[in-house]
Short mmCIF file of C-alpha atoms in Angstrom, two decimals:
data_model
loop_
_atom_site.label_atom_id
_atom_site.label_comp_id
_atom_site.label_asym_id
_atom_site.label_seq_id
_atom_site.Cartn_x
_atom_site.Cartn_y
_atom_site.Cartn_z
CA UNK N 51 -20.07 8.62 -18.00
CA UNK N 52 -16.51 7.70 -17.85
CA UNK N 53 -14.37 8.40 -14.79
CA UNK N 54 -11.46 10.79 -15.50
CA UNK N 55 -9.73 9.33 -11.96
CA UNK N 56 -9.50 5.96 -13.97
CA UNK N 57 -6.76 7.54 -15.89
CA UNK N 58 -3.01 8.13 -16.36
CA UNK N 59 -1.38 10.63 -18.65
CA UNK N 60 -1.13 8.76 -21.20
CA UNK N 61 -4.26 6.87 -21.10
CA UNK N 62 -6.20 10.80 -20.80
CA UNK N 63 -4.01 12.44 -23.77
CA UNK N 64 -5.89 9.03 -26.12
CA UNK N 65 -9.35 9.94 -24.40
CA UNK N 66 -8.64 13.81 -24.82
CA UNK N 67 -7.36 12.70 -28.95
CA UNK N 68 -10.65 10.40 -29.73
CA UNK N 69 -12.38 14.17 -29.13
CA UNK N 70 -10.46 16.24 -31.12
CA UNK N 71 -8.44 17.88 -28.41
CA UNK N 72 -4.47 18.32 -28.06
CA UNK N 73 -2.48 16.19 -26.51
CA UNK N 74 -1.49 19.06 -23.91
CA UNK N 75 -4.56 19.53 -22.46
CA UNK N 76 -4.23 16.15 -21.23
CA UNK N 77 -1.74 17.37 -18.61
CA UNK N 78 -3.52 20.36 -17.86
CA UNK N 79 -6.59 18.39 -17.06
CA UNK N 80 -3.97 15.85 -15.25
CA UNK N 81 -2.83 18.51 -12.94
CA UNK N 82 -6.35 19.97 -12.26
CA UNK N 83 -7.65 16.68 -11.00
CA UNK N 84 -4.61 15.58 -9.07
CA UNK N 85 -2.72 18.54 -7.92
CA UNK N 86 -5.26 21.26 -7.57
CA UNK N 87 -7.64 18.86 -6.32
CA UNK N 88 -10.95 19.78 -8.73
CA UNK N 89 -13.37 17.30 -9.46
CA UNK N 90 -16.00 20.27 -11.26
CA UNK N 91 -15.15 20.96 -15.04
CA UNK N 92 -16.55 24.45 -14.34
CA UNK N 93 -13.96 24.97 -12.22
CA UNK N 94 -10.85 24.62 -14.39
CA UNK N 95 -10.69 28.01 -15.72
CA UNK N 96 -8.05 27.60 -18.23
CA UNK N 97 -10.04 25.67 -20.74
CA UNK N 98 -12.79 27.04 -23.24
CA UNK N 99 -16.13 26.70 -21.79
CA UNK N 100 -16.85 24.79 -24.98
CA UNK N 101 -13.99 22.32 -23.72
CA UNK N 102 -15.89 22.23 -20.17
CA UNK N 103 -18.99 21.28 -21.40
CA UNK N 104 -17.92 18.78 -23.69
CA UNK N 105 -16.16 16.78 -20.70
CA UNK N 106 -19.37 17.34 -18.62
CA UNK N 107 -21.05 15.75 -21.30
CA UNK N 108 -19.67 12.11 -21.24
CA UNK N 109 -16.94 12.21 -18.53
CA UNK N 110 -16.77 13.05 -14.59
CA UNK N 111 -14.81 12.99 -11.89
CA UNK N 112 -16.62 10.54 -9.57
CA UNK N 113 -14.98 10.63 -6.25
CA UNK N 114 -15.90 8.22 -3.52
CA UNK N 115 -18.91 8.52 -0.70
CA UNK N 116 -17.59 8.87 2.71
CA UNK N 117 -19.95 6.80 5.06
CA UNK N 118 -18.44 7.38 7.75
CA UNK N 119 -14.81 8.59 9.44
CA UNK N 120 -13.00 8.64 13.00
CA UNK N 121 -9.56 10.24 14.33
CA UNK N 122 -7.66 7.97 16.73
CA UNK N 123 -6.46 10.10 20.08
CA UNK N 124 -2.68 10.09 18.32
CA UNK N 125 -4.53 11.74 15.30
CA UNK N 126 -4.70 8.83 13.05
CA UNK N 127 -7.36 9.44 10.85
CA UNK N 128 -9.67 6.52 9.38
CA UNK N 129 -12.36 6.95 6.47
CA UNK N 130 -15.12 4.35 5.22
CA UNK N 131 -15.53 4.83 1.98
CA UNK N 132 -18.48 3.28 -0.74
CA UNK N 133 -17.83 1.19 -3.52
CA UNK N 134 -21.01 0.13 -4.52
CA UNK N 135 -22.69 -2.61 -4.12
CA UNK N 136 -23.01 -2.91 -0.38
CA UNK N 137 -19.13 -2.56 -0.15
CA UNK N 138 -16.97 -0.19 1.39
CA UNK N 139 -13.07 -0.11 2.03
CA UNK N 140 -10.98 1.60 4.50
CA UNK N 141 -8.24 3.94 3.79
CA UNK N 142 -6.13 5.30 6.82
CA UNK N 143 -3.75 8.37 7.26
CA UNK N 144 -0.68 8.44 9.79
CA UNK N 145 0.32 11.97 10.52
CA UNK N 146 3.87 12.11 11.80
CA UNK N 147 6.38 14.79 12.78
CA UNK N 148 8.22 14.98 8.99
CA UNK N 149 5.46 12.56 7.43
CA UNK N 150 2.06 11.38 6.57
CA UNK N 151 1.58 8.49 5.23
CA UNK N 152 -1.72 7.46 3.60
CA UNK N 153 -2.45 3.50 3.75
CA UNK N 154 -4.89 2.70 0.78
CA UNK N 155 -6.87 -0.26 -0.11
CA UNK N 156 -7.23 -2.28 -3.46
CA UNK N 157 -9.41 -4.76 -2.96
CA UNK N 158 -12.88 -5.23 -1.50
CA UNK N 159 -12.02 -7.68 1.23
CA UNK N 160 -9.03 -10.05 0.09
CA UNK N 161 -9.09 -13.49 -1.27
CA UNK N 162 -5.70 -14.32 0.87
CA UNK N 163 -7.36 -15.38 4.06
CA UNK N 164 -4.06 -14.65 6.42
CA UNK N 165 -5.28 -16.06 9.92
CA UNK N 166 -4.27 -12.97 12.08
CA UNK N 167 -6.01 -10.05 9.36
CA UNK N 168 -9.32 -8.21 10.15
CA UNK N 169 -9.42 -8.22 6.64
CA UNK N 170 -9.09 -11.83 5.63
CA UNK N 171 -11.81 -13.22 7.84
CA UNK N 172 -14.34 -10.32 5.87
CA UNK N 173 -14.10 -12.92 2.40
CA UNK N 174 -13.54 -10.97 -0.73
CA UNK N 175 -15.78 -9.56 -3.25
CA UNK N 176 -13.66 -7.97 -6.42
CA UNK N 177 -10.76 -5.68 -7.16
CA UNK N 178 -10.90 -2.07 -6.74
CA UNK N 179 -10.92 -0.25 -9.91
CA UNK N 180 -7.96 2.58 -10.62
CA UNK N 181 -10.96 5.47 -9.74
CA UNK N 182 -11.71 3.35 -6.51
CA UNK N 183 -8.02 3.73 -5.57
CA UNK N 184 -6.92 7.03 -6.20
CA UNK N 185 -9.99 7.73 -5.33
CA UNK N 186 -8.88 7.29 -1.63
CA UNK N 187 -5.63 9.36 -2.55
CA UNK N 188 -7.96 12.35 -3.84
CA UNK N 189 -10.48 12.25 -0.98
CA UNK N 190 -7.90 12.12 1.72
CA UNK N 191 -5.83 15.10 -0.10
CA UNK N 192 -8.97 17.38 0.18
CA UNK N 193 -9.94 16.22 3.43
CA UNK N 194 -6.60 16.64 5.36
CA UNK N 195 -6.28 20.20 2.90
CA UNK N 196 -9.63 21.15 4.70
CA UNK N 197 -8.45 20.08 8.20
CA UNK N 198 -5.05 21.19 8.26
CA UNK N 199 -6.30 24.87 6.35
CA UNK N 200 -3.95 24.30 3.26
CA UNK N 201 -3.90 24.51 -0.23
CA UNK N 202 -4.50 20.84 -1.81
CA UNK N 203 -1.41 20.73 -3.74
CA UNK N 204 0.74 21.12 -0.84
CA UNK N 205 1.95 17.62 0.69
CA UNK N 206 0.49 16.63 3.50
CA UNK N 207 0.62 12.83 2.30
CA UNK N 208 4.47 12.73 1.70
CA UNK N 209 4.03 8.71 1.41
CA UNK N 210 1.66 5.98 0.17
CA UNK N 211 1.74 2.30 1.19
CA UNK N 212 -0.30 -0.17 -0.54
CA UNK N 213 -1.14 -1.67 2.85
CA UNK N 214 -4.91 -1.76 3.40
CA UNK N 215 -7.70 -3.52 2.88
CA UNK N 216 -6.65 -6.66 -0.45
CA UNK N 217 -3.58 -7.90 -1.76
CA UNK N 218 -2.29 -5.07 -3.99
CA UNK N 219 -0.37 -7.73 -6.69
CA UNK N 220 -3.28 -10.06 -7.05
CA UNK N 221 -5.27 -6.41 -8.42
CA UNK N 222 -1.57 -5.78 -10.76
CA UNK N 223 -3.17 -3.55 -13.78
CA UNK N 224 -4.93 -1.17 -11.43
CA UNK N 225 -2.36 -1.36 -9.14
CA UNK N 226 0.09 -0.01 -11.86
CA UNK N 227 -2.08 2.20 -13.58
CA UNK N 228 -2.43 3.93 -9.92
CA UNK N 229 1.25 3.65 -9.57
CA UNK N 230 2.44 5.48 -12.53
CA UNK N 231 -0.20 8.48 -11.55
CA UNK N 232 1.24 8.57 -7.99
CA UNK N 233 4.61 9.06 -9.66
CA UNK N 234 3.44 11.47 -12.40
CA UNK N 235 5.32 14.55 -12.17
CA UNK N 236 1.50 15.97 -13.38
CA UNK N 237 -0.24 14.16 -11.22
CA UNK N 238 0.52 13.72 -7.20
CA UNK N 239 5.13 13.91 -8.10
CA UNK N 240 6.09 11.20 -5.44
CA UNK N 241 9.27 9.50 -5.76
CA UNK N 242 9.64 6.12 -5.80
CA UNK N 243 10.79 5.62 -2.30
CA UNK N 244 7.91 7.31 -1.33
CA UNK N 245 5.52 4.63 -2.83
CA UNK N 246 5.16 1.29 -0.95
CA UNK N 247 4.09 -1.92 -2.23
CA UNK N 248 3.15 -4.74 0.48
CA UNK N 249 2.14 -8.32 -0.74
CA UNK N 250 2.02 -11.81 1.02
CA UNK N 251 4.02 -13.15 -1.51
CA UNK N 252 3.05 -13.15 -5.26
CA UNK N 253 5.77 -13.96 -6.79
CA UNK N 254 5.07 -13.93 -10.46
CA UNK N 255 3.92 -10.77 -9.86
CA UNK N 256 6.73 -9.49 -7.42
CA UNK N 257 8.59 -10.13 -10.94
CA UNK N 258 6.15 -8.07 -12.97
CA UNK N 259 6.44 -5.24 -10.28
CA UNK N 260 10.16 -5.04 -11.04
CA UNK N 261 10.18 -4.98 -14.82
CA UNK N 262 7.07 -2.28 -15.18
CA UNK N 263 7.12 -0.15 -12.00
CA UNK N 264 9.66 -0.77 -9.10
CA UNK N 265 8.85 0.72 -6.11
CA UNK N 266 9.71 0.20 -2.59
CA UNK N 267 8.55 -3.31 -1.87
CA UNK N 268 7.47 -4.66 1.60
CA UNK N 269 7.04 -8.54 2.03
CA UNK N 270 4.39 -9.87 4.92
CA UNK N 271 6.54 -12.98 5.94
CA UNK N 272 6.02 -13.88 9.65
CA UNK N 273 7.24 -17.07 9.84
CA UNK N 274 10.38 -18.15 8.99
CA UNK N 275 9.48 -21.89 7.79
CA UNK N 276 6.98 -23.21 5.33
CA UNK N 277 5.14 -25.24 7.88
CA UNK N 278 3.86 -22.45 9.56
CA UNK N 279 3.98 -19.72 6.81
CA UNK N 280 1.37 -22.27 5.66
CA UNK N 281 -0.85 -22.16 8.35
CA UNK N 282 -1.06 -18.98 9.34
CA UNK N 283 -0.53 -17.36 5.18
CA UNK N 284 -2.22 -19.48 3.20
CA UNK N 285 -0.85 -18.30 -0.28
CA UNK N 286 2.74 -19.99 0.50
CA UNK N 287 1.48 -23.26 0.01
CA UNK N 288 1.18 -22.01 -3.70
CA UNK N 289 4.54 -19.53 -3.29
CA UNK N 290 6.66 -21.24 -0.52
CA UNK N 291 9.47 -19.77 0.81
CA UNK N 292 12.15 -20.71 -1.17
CA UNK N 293 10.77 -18.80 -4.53
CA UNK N 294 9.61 -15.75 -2.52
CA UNK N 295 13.40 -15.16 -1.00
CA UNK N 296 14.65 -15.77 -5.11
CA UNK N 297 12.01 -13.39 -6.48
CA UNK N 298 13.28 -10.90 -3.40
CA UNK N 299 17.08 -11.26 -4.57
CA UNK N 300 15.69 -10.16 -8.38
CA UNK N 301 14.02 -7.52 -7.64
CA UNK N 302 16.86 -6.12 -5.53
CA UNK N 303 19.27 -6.89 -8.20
CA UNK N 304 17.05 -5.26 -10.93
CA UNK N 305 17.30 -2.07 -8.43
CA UNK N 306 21.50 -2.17 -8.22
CA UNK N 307 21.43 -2.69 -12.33
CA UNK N 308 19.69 0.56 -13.04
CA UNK N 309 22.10 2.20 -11.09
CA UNK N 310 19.22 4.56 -9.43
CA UNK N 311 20.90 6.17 -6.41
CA UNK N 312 18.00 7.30 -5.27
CA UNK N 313 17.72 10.48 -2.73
CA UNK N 314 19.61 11.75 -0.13
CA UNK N 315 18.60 10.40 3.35
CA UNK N 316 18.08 7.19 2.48
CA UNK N 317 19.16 3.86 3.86
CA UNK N 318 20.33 0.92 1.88
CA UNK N 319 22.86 -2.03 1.45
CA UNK N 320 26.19 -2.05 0.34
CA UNK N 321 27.92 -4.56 -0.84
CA UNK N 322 31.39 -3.14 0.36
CA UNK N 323 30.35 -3.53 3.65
CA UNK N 324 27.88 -6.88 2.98
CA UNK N 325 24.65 -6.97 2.41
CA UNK N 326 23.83 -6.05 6.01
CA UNK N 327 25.44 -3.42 6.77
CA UNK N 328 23.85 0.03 5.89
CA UNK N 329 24.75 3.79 5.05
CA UNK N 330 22.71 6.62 4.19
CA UNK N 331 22.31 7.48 0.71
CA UNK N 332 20.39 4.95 -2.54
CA UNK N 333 17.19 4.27 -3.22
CA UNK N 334 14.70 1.32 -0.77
CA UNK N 335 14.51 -0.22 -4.12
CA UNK N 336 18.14 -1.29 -3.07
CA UNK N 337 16.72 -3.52 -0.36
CA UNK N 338 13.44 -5.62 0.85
CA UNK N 339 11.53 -4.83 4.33
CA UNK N 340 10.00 -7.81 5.63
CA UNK N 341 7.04 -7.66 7.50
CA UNK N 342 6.95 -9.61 10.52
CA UNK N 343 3.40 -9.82 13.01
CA UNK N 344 4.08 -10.80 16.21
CA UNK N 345 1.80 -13.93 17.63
CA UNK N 346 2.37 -15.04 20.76
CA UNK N 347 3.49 -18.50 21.29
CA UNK N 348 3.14 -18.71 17.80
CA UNK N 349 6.23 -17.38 15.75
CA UNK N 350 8.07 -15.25 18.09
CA UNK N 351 10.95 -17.41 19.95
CA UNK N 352 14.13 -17.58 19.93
CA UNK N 353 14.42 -20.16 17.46
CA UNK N 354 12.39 -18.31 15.00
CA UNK N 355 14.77 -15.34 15.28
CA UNK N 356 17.48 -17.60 14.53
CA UNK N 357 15.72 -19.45 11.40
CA UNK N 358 14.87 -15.69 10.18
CA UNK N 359 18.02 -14.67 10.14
CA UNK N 360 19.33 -17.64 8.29
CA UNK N 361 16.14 -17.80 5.64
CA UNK N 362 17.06 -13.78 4.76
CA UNK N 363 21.15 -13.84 5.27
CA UNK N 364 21.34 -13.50 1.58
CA UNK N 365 18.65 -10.91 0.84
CA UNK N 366 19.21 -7.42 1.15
CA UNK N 367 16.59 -6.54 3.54
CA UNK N 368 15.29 -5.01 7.21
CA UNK N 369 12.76 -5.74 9.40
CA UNK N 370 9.76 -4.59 10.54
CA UNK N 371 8.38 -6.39 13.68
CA UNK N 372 4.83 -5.49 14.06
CA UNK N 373 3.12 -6.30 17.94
CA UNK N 374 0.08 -7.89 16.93
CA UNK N 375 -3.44 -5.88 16.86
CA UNK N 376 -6.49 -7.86 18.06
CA UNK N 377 -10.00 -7.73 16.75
CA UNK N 378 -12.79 -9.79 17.94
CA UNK N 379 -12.73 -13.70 17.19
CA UNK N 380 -8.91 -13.35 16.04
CA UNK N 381 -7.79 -16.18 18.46
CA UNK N 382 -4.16 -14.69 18.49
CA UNK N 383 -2.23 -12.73 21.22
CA UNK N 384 -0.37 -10.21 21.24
CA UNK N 385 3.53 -11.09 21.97
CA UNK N 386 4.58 -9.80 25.04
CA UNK N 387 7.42 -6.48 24.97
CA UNK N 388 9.64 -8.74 26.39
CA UNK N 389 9.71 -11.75 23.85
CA UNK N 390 9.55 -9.02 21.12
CA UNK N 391 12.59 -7.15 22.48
CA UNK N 392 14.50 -10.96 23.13
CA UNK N 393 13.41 -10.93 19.00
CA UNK N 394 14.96 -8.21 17.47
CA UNK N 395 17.44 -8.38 19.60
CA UNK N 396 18.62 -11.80 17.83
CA UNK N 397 17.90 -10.34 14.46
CA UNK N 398 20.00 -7.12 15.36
CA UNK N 399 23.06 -9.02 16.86
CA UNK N 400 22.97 -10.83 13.13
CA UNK N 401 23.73 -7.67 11.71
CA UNK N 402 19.86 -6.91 10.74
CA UNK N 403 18.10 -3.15 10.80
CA UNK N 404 14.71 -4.11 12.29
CA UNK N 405 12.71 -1.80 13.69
CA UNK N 406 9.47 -2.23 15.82
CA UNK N 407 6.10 -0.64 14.54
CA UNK N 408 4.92 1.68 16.69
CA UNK N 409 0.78 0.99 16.72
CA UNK N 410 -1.21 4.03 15.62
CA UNK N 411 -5.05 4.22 15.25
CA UNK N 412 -5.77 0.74 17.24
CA UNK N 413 -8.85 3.07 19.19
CA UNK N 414 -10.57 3.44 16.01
CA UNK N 415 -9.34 0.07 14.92
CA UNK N 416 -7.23 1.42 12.20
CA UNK N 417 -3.87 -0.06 13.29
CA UNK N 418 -2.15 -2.77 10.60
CA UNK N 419 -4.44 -6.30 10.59
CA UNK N 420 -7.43 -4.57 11.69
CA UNK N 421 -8.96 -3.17 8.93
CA UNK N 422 -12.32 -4.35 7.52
CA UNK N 423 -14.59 -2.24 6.09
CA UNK N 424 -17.53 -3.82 4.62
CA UNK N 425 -17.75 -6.95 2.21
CA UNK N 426 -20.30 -8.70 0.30
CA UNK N 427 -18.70 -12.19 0.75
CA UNK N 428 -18.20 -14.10 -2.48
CA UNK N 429 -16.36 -16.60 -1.22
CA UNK N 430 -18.73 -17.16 1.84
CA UNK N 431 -15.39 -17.69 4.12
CA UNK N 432 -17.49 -16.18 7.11
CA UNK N 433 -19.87 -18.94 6.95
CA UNK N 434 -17.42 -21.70 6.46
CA UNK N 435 -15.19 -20.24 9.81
CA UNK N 436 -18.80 -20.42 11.40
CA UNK N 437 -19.34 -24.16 10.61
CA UNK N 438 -15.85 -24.68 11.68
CA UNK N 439 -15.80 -23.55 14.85
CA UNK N 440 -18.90 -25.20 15.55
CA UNK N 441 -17.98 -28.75 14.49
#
């Protein structure tokens, strides 16, 4: 039976074609899936019953298995969700007073092994499939409809970040396929700024990204050298520094040469005023926010500040400090408010926007770096920390 959720437009009007059926009904089916939120056939009452049972013959729409779910007291909510084979991801939502933002997953575990992540001490065990990811999208639309009493096409997730459990550019073909539905006028209609991309630094595919779906692109950085980026995110030993700030200044300069001025509301460089400076209109394609995790005694002095600012002084970018999030075993501490204040406050008097993340969901452990869901460990990276710590 194949998985309707697996599709975008285009790829449903060929699957619709190979039966005989009209290209159009491709975005009616589109929009009864995604917008209305319907995952029976019998339930999409403007096709021909003989239409209906034709898809119910070979096709469904095979939504994920909740195993279990939580709401943090600031009314974050967190679900586990199956993926067969004794794996299960976790997908978060972040209600806020003009926003909700749902953070999905793309990979079972993640094959990245960043020292501070929940999720990189799980191992990893494959790539989500396009289904597995918008399945989280779909199941957290009719959830939240039934919750908040509303209607699932109205927006309740205004934004998306590709920020949970995985490394959303090492899983690139579902990761665009999933992209272009998000962004499908027929399907959920978010705008590009809306959409957030977050990687450690792939930078082939940071290029890819920018030639077949730009979208707003956050970098995890936190450090400002290679010698630690290496230690504490392993994948700059392959990607250091030097070619992830170059593949940041292309993909902000493919942004200025489409000439996309985005939405109202929105902040983003100018080059009248340098690249620092900020007013509020363009698109976040326009610029790069840099993730920064906050270890104490680890990258958080004053020098750091001061190599940050000079690593990024040519990249259109802000900052977003994040206070660190334990979980068992993680051997890290949280920097204290004072060094993180003493922080951005050197990054702000260098003419940087940086911001602090305010934690949400850290009571049902669903704050950023502590997701882990479940994880059939290829890569047996559990056992190998085990024998490390014991030698």
């Amino acid at each position: 039976m194949e998985n309707l959720l697996g599709y975008d437009l285009s790829g449903l009007a060929s699957y619709l074609e190979a039966r005989g059926e009209k290209a159009f009904r491709a975005r009616q089916l589109f929009r009864w899936i995604h917008q209305r939120g319907k995952s029976r056939f019998e339930d999409m009452t403007d096709f021909a019953k003989s239409l209906r049972e034709k898809l119910a013959a070979d096709s469904v729409v095979g939504l994920p298995i909740e195993r279990s779910s939580s709401v943090a007291a600031d009314g974050t909510a967190k679900w586990l969700l199956d993926v067969g084979g004794g794996n299960a991801v976790e997908t978060v939502f972040i209600p806020e007073t003009r926003r909700g933002t749902l953070c999905v997953s793309t990979q079972a575990g993640c094959a990245l092994a960043c020292t501070f992540c929940s999720t990189g001490r799980q191992g990893f065990n494959r790539n989500l499939s396009v289904a597995e990811i918008l399945g989280q999208v779909w199941w957290a639309r009719h959830v939240l409809a039934q919750r908040f009493q509303t209607l699932p096409h109205e927006r309740i997730i205004s934004n998306v970040v590709f920020m949970g459990m995985g490394e959303p550019l090492t899983n690139f073909d579902h990761l665009i396929t999933a992209l272009h539905v998000l962004l499908d006028d027929f399907g959920y209609g978010l705008s590009r700024r809306r959409v957030t991309v977050s990687t450690s630094g792939i930078v082939p595919n940071i290029d890819r990204l920018r030639e077949q779906c730009p979208v707003a692109l956050a970098v995890s950085l936190h450090a400002p050298n290679d010698e630690l980026r290496d230690e504490i995110v392993p994948i700059n030993k392959k990607y250091p520094l030097a070619s992830l700030m170059e593949a940041c200044r292309r993909y902000v300069g493919a942004a200025a040469a489409t000439g996309d001025s985005g939405e109202p509301g929105e902040e983003f460089a100018s080059e009248d005023m340098g690249w620092r400076k900020w007013t509020r209109a363009g698109s976040p394609r326009d610029f790069i926010t840099f993730e920064y995790v906050m270890l104490d005694g680890v990258n958080d002095t004053a020098a750091h500040a001061q190599q940050l600012a000079a690593l990024t002084q040519d990249v259109p970018c802000k900052f977003n400090l994040i206070p660190f999030n334990p979980f068992p075993g993680s051997g890290y501490q949280r920097s204290t408010d004072q060094a993180i204040e003493r922080f951005q406050g050197i990054l702000l008097n260098a003419g940087y926007i940086t911001t602090v993340r305010k934690t949400r969901g850290s009571d049902i452990d669903g704050a950023c770096g502590q997701l882990a869901g479940e994880v059939q460990d290829r890569t047996r990276r559990k056992d190998k920390m085990a024998l490390g710590m014991s030698a």
